[in-house]
Coordinates of C-alpha atoms and ligand atoms in Angstrom, one line a residue:
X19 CA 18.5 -5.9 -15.3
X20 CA 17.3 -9.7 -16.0
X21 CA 13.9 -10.2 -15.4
X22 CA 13.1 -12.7 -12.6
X23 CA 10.1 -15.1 -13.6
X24 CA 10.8 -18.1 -11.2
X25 CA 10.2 -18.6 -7.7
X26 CA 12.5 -17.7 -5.2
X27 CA 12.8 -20.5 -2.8
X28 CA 15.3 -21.1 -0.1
X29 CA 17.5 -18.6 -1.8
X30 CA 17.0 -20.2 -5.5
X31 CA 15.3 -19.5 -8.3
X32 CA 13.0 -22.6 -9.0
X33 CA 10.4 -23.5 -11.7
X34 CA 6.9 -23.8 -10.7
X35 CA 3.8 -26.5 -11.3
X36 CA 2.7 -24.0 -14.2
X37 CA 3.7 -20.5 -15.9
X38 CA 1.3 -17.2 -16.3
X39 CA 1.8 -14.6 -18.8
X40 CA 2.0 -11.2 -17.1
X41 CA 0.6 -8.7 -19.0
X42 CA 1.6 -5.0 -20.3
X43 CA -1.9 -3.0 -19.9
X44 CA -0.6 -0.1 -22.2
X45 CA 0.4 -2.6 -25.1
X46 CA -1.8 -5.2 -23.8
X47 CA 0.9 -7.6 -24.9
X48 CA 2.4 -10.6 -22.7
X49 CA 6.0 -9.2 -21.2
X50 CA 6.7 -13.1 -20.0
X51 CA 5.5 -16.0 -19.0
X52 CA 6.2 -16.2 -14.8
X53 CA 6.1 -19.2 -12.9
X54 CA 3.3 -20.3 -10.5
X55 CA 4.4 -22.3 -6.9
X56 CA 1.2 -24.8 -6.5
X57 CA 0.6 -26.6 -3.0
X58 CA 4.2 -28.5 -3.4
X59 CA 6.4 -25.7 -3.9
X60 CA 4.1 -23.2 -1.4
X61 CA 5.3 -26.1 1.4
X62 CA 8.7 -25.7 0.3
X63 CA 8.5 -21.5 0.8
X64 CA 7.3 -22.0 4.2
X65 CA 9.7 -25.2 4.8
X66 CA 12.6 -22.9 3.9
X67 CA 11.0 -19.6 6.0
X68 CA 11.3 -22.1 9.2
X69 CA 14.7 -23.3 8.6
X70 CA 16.2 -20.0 8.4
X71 CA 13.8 -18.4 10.9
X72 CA 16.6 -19.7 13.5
X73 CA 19.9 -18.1 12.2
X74 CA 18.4 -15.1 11.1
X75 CA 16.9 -13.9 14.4
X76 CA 20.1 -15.0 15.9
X77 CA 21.7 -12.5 14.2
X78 CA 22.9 -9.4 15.8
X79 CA 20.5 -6.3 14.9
X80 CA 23.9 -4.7 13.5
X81 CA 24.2 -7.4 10.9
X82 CA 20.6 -7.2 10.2
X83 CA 20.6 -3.6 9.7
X84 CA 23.5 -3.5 7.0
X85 CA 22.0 -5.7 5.1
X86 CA 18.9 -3.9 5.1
X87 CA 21.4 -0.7 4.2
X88 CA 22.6 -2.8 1.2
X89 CA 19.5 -3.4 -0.1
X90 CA 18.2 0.1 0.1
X91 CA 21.1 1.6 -1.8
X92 CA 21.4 -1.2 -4.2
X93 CA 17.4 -0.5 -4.9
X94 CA 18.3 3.2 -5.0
X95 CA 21.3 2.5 -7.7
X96 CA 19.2 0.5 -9.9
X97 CA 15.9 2.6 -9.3
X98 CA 15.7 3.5 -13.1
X99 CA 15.4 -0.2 -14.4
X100 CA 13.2 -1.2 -11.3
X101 CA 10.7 1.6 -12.5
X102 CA 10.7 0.8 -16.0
X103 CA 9.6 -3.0 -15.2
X104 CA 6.8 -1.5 -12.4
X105 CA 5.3 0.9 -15.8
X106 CA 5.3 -2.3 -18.1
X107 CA 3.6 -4.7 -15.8
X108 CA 1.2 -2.0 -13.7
X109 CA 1.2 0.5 -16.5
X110 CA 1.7 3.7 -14.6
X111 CA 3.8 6.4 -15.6
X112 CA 7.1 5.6 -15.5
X113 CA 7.7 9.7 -13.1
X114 CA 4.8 7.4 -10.3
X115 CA 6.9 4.3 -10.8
X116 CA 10.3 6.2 -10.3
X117 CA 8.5 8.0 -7.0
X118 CA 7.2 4.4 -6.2
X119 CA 10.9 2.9 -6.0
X120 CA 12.4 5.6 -4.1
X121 CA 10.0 5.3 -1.5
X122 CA 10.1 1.5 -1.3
X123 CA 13.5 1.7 -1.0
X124 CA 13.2 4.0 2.1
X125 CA 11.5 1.3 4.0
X126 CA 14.9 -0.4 3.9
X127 CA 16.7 2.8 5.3
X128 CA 14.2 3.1 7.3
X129 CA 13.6 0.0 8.9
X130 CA 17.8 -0.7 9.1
X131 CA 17.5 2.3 11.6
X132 CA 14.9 1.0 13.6
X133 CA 16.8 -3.1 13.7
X134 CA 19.1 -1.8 16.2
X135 CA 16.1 0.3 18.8
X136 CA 14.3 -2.5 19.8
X137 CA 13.3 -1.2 23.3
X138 CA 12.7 -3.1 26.0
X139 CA 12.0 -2.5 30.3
X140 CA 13.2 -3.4 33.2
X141 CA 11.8 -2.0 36.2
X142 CA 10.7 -2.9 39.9
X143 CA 6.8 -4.3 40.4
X144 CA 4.2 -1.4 41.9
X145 CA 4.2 -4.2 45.3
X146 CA 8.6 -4.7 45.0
X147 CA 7.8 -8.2 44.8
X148 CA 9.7 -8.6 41.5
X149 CA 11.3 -7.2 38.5
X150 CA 8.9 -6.7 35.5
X151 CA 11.1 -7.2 32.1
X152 CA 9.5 -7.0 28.8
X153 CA 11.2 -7.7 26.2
X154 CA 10.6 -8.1 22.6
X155 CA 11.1 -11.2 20.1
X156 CA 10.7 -11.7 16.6
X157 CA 6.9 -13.4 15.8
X158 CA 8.2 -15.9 13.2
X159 CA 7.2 -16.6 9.8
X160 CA 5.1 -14.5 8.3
X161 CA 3.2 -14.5 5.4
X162 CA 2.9 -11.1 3.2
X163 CA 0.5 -10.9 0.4
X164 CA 0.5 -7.5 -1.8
X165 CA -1.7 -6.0 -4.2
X166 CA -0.4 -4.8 -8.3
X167 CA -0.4 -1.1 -7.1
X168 CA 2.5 -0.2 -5.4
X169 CA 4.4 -3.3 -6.1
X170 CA 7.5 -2.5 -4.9
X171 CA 6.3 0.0 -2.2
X172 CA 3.8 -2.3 -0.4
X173 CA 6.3 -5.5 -0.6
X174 CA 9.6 -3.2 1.1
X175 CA 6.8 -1.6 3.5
X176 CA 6.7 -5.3 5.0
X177 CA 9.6 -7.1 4.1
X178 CA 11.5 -4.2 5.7
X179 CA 10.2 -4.3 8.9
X180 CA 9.9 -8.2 9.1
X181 CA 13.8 -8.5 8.4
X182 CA 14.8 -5.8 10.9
X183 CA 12.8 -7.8 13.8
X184 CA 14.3 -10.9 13.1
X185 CA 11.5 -12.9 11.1
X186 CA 11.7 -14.5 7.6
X187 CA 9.2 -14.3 5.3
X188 CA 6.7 -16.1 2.4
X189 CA 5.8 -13.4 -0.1
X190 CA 2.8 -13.6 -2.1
X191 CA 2.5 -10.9 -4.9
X192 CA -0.1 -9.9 -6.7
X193 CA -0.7 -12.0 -9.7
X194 CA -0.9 -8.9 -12.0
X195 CA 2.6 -7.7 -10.8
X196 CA 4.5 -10.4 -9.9
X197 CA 7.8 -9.1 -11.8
X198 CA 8.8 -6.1 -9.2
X199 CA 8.3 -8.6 -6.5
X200 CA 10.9 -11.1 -8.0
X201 CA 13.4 -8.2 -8.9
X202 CA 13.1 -7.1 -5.3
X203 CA 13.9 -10.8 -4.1
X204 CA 17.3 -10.7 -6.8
X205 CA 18.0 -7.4 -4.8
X206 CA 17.6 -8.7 -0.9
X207 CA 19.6 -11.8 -2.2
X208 CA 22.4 -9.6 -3.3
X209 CA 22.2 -7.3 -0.5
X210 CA 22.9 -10.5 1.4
X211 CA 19.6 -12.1 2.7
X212 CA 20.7 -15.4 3.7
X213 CA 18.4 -18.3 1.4
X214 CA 15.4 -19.0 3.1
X215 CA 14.9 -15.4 4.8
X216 CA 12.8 -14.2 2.1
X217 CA 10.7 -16.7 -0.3
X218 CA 8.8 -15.4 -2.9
X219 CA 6.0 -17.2 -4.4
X220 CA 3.4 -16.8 -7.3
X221 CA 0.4 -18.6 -5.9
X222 CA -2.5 -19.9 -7.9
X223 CA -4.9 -20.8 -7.8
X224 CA -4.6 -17.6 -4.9
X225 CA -7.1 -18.2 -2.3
X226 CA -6.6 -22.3 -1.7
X227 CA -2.8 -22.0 -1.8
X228 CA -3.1 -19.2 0.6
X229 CA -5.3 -20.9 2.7
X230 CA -2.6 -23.9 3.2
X231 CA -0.2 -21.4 3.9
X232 CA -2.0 -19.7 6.6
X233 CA -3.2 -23.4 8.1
X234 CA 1.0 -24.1 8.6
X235 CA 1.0 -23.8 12.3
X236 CA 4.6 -22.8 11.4
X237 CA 3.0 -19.9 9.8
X238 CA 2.1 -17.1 13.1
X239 CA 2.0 -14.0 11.1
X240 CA 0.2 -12.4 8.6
X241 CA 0.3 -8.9 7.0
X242 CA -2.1 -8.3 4.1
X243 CA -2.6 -5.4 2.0
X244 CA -5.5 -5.4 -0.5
X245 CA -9.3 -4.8 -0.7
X246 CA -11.5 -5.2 2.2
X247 CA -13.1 -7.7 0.8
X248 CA -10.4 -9.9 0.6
X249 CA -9.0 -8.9 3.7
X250 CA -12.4 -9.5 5.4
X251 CA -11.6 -13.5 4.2
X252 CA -8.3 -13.8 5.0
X253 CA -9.5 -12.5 9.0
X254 CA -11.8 -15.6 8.6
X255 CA -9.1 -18.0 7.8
X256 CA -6.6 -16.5 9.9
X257 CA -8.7 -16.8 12.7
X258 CA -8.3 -21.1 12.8
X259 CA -5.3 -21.1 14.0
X260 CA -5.0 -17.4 15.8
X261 CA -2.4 -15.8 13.6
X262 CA -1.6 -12.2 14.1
X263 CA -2.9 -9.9 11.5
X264 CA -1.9 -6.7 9.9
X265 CA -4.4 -5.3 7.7
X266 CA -3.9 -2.4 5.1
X267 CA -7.2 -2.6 3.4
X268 CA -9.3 -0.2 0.9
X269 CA -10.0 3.8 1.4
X270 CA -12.6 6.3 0.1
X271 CA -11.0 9.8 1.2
X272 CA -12.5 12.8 1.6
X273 CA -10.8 15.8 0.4
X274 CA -12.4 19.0 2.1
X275 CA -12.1 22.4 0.9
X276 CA -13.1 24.8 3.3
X277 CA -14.4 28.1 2.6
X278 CA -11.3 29.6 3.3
X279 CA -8.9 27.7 1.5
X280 CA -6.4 28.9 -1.2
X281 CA -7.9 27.7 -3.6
X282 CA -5.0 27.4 -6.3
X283 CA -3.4 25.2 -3.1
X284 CA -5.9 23.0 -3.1
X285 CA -6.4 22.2 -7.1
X286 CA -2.6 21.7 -6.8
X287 CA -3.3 19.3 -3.7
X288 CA -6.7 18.2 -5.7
X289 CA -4.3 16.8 -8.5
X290 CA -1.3 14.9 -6.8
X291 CA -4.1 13.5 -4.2
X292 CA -6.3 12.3 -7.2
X293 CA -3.6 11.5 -9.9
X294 CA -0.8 9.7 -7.9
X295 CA -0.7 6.3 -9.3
X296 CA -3.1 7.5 -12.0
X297 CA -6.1 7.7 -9.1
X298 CA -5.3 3.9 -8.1
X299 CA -4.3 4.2 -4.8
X300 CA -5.9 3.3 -1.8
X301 CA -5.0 6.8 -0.2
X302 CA -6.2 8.7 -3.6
X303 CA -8.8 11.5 -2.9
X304 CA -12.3 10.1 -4.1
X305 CA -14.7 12.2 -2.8
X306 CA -14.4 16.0 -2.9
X307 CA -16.6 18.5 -0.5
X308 CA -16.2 22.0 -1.3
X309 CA -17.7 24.8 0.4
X310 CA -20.2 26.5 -1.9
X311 CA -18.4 30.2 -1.9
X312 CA -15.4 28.2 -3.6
X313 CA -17.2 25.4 -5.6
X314 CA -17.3 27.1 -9.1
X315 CA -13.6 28.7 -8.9
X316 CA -12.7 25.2 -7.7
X317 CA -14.4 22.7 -10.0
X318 CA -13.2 25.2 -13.2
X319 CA -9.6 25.0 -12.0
X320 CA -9.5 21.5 -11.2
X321 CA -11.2 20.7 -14.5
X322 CA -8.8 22.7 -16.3
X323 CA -5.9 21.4 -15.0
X324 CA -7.3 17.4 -15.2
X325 CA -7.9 18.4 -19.0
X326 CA -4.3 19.3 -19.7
X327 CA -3.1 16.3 -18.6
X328 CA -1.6 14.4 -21.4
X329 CA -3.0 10.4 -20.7
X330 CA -0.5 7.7 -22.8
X331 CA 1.8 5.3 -22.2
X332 CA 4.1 4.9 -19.2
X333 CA 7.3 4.9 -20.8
X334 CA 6.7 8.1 -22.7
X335 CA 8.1 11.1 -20.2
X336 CA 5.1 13.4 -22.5
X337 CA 2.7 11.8 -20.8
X338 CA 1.1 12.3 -16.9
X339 CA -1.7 9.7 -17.0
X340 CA -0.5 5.9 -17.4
X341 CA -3.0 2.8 -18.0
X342 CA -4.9 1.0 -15.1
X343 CA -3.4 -2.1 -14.7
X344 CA -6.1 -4.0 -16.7
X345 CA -9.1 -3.6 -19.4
X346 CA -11.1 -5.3 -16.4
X347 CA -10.2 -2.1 -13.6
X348 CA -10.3 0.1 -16.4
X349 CA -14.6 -1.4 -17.0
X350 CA -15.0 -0.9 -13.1
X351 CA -14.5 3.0 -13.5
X352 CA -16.2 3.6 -16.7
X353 CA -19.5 1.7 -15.6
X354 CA -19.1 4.3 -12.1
X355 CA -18.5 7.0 -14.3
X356 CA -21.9 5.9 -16.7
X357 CA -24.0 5.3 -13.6
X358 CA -23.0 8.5 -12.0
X359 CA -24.1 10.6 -15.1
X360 CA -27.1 8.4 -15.6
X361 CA -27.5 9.4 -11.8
X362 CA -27.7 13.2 -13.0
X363 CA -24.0 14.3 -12.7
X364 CA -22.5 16.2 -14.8
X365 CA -18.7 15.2 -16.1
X366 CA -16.9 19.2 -16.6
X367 CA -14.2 17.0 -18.6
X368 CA -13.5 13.5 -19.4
X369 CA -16.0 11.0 -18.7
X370 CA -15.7 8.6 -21.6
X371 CA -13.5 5.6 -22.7
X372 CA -10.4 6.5 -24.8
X373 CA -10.5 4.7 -28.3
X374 CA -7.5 2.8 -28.9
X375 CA -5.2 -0.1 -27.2
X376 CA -4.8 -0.2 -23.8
X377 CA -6.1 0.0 -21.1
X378 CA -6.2 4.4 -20.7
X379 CA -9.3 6.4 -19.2
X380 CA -9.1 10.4 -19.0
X381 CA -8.5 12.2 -16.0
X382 CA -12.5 13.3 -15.3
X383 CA -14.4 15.8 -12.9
X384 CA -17.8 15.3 -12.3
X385 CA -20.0 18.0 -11.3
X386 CA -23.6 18.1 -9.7
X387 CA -23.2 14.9 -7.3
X388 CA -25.8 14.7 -5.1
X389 CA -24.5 13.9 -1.4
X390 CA -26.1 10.3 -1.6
X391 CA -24.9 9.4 -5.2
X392 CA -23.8 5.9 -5.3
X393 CA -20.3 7.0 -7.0
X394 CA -19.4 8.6 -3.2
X395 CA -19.9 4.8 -1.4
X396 CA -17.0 2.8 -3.4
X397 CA -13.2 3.1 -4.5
X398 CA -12.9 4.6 -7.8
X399 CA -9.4 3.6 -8.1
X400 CA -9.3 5.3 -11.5
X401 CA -8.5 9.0 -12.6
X402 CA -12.1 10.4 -11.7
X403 CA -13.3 13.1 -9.0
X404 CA -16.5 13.9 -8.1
X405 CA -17.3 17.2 -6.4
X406 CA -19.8 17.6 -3.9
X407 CA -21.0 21.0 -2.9
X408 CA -21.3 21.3 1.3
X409 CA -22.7 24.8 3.4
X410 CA -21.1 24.3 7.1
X411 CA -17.9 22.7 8.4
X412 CA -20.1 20.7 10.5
X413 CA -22.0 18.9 7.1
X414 CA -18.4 18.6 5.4
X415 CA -17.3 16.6 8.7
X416 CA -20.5 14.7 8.6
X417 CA -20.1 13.5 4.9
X418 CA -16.7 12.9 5.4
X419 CA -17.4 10.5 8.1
X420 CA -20.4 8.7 6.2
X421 CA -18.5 5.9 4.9
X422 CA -16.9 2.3 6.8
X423 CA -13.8 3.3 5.4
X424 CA -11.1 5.1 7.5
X425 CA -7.7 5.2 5.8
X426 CA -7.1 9.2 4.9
X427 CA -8.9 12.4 4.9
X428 CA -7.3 15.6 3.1
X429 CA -8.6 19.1 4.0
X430 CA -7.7 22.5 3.0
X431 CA -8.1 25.9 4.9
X432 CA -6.3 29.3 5.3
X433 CA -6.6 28.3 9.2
X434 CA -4.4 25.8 10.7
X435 CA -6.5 26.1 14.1
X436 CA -9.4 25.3 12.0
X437 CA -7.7 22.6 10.1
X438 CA -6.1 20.8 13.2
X439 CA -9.5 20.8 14.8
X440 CA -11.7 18.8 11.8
X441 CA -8.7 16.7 11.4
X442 CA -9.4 15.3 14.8
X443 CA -12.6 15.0 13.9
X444 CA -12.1 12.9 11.3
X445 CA -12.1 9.3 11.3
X446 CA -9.4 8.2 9.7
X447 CA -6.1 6.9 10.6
X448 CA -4.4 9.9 8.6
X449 CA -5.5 13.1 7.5
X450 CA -3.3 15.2 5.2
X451 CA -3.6 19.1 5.8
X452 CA -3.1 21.4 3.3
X453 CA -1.4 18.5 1.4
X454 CA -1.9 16.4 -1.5
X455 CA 0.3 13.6 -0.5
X456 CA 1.4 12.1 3.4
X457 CA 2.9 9.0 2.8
X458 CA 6.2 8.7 4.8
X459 CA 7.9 5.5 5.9
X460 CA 8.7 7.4 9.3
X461 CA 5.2 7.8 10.0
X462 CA 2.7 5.2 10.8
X463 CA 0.4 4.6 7.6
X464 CA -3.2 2.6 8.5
X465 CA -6.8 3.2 8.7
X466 CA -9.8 3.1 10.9
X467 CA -13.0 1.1 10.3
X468 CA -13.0 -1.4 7.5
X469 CA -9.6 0.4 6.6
X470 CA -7.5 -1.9 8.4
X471 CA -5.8 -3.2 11.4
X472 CA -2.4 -2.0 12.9
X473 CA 0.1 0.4 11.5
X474 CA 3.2 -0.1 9.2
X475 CA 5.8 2.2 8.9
X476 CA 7.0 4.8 11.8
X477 CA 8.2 3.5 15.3
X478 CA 4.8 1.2 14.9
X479 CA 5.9 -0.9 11.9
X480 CA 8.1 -3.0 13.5
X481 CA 6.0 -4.3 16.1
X482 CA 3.7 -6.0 13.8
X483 CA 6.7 -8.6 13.6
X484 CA 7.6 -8.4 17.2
X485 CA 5.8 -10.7 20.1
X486 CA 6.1 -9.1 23.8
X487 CA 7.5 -11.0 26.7
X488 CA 6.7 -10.1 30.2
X489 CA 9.6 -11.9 32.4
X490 CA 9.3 -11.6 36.2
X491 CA 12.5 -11.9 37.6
X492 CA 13.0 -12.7 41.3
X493 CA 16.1 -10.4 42.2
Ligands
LIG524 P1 -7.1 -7.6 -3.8 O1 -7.7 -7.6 -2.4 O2 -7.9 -8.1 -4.9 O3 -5.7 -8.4 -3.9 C1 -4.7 -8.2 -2.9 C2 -3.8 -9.4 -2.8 O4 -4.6 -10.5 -2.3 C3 -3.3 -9.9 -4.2 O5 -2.0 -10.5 -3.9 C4 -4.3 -11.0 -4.5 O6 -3.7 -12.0 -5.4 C5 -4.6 -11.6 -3.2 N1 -5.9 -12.3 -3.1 C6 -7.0 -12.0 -3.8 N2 -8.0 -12.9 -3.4 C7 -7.5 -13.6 -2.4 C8 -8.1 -14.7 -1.6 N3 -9.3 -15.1 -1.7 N4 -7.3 -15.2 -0.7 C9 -6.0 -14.8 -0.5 N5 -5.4 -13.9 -1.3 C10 -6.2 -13.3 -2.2 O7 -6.6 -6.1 -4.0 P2 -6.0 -5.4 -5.3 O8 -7.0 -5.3 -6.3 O9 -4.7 -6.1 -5.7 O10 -5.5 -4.0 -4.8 C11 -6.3 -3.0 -4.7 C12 -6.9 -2.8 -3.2 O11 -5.8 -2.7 -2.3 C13 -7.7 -1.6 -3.0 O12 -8.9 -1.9 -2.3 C14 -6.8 -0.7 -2.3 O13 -7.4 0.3 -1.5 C15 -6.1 -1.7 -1.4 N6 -4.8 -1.1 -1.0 C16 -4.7 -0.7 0.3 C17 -3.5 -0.2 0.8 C18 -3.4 0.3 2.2 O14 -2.2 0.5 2.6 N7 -4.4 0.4 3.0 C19 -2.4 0.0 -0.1 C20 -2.6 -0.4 -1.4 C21 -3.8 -0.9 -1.8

C-alpha cells in the first residue's frame, strides 16, 4: 500500500502551504513528511464539499449504499497493511490496530444498511385539518475532526454515516495520525466516492483553520470527537453561526466489582477494559471499585495478569502492550502515576518509566487509593488502574457517579437482576455488564455530562446528518 501524505481535495491528491513529519512513537523516528492545507487550500475542501453536496444527495440511497459496500470490503481486503500503518503512526499493537480496522470498516457495512431505511411519516393531523409528512434530508457539509486513537475507527464512525444520508464531508485528522486518515480517503475514492464527497485535510495551525471552517456558512454540520476541552471550544465557535453539533468527548469509567462477581470474569474483563488500545481509549476502565470481600483476590489477579504482559513494539506479534502515541502522553501518565504514590498509593506492579526508546510505560495497578485521590478525577489514557476499595452497592453507585463525565460504566456481578438495576443507575450513556468491551457499530455509542452530545452508530448515527422536515399537505 502507497502511503498517502497529500491532501485529498476535490478527489485529488494536492500539495499543501507546508509539510509535517509524522512520527513513529516506538522508534521515535519520522515515517514521512505529510502535507498541511493552510487557510487557501481549507477554502478549497469546503469549496469542493459544496459542489458535490448536490449530485451526491441526489443519488439514489441504492447507489449510495454500494459504494459504501465497496469501501467496507475493500478496507476489510487490505486490513493487514491498513493496521500496520495505524501501529507505526499511533504505536499500538499491531492485534488493537488489526481489531481497530475491522471495526471501522463495519461502520461502512453498517451504515450501507441503514442508506436505504431512511424512515419517514405520513399520517392525518389529531384535528383532520391536514396531512402531517416528515421527512428527512441530508444536513450538508459537514465538518469531521478526529482524534490519533482510533484513527481509522473514529473517521469511518462519521464518514459512514454522513455518506449514507447524503452529505459530503471536510475531514480533519488528528495531526499525530494523519496517515490512516489519507489511506482511508485512497479507499472511499476507489470504492467510488465521487471527488469532492469526501475532502481530507491536515490543518495547521489546528484551531484558526478550524475556526474558518466552521465560520463557512456553507459549513451546517459538525461532528467532533476529542477531549472535552477541546470540544468545550469548538461548542463556542460553533455556536456563531448555529451549526449542529455531535460531540464524542472524554470518559473516566468506572468498572464495579460487586461482591458477588466471578472474580476470574472480571480480571479477564479488568484487562481488555483497561488494555484495549494500550489504556488510551476514551471508553477504557480508569477507575476500579471493588467490594472489599473480593478486593485482595482481585487486585493479586489483576496484578498478576498486568505483570505478564509483555510491553514492546507494535509490530512485534510477542508483545501485548504498544507505545502511547507520544513521549508527551506517555509524561501525562507517569507524572499521575508519581503524584498518586506520592498521594500514598501503592503501585502492586509497574509504576515506573521503561528505560529505552520509545515512547512504552508498563501496564500498572495501584493499590490503597483513597476514594478522593486526585488520580480518580482525570483520564489516564495510559496502561494504569487504580483500585478503590467500596463496602455497599449504594457507595460503589455513588463513586461511580462522582465525576462530569458520562461515557461508560463496566460492572460485574453473579446477578443479572442486580447488575441491570445499578446499570440504570448509572450515568452514563453505556454501561458494559459483565463485559470488558461494548463497542458495536449497531449500537448507539455517546455519553452523558461533559461526555458528549448525540449518539453515533445504531439506528441513531445517521440522524446526526439528517435535518427533519415537517410538510403539511392540504389533501
Ligand atoms: P484532542 O481534543 O486534543 O484532539 C482531537 C482533535 O481536535 C484532533 O484532530 C485535534 O487536532 C483537534 N483539535 C485540537 N485542538 C483544537 C482546537 N483548538 N480547535 C479545533 N480542533 C482542535 O483529543 P486527542 O488527544 O486527539 O484524543 C484524546 C481525547 O479524545 C480523549 O479525551 C478521549 O477520551 C477522546 N475520545 C473520545 C471518544 C468518544 O467517542 N467519546 C473516542 C475517542 C477519543
Amino acid at each position: 500500500m502507497k502511503i498517502r501524505s497529500e491532501l485529498f481535495i476535490g478527489g485529488e491528491w494536492v500539495a499543501g502551504t507546508a509539510t509535517l513529519p509524522v512520527q513513529d512513537p516506538a522508534l521515535g523516528e519520522t515515517i514521512t513528511e505529510v502535507a498541511v492545507a493552510g487557510e487557501r487550500e481549507c477554502a478549497q475542501a469546503v469549496d469542493a464539499a459544496a459542489a458535490a453536496l448536490g449530485p451526491w444527495a441526489a443519488r439514489a440511497p441504492r447507489e449510495r449504499a454500494e459504494i459504501l459496500r465497496r469501501a467496507y470490503e475493500l478496507m476489510t481486503d487490505e486490513a493487514d497493511e491498513i493496521a500496520r500503518l495505524i501501529v507505526r503512526e499511533n504505536g499500538k499493537v499491531f492485534a488493537d490496530a488489526k481489531s481497530e480496522v475491522v471495526y471501522a470498516a463495519e461502520f461502512f457495512r453498517w451504515f450501507a444498511e441503514e442508506a436505504v431505511r431512511i424512515k419517514g411519516d405520513y399520517r392525518l393531523a389529531p384535528g383532520g385539518d391536514k396531512r402531517i409528512i416528515v421527512t428527512h434530508q441530508p444536513i450538508g457539509v459537514s465538518l469531521l475532526i478526529t482524534p490519533w486513537n482510533f484513527p481509522a475507527a473514529m473517521a469511518t464512525r462519521k464518514i459512514g454515516p454522513a455518506l449514507a444520508a447524503g452529505c459530503s464531508v471536510v475531514l480533519k485528522p488528528a495531526t499525530e495520525t494523519p496517515l490512516t486518515a489519507l489511506a482511508i480517503a485512497d479507499v472511499l475514492a476507489r470504492a467510488g466516492v465521487p471527488g469532492g464527497v469526501v475532502n481530507v485535510v491536515v490543518a495547521a495551525p489546528t484551531a484558526q483553520r478550524v475556526r474558518e471552517m466552521l465560520h463557512d456558512p456553507r459549513v451546517t454540520n459538525l461532528s467532533f470527537t476529542g477531549s472535552t476541552e477541546v470540544g468545550r471550544v469548538l461548542l463556542h465557535e460553533a455556536a456563531d453561526q448555529v451549526v449542529r453539533t455531535l460531540m464524542e468527548l472524554g470518559g473516566n469509567a468506572p468498572f464495579l466489582v460487586l461482591a458477588d462477581a466471578d472474580v476470574r470474569a472480571a480480571v479477564a474483563g479488568a484487562m481488555v477494559a483497561k488494555l484495549r488500545n494500550g489504556g488510551a481509549a476514551c471508553t477504557a476502565a480508569n477507575r476500579f471499585y471493588v467490594h472489599g470481600s473480593v478486593a485482595d483476590e482481585f487486585t493479586a489477579e489483576f496484578a498478576r495478569a498486568m505483570a505478564a504482559l509483555k510491553v514492546g513494539s507494535g509490530l512485534d506479534p510477542a508483545n501485548q502492550i504498544g507505545s502511547l502515541v507520544s513521549t508527551t502522553e506517555r509524561g501525562k501518565v507517569a507524572d499521575l502515576v508519581d503524584q498518586a504514590v506520592g498521594a500514598g498509593a501503592r503501585p502492586v506492579t509497574g509504576g515506573t518509566i521503561l528505560d529505552g526508546p520509545g515512547a512504552f510505560y508498563p501496564p500498572t495497578v495501584l493499590a490503597g487509593i483513597a476514594p478522593d485521590a486526585d488520580i480518580l478525577d482525570v483520564e489516564i489514557f495510559g496502561p494504569v488502574a487504580p483500585i478503590v476499595v467500596f463496602d455497599s452497592d449504594d457507595e460503589a453507585v455513588a463513586r461511580a457517579n462522582a465525576t462530569p463525565y458520562g461515557l461508560i460504566s463496566y460492572v460485574y456481578t453473579g446477578d443479572f437482576r442486580r447488575g441491570l438495576q445499578i446499570a440504570e443507575r448509572l450515568d452514563s450513556g453505556m454501561v458494559a455488564l459483565n463485559r470488558g468491551v461494548l463497542s458495536d457499530p449497531a449500537a448507539p455509542f455517546g455519553g452523558f455530562k461533559q461526555s458528549g452530545l448525540g449518539r453515533e452508530g445504531g439506528f441513531d448515527g445517521i440522524h446526526e446528518f439528517l435535518e427533519t422536515k415537517y410538510i403539511a399537505a392540504d389533501i
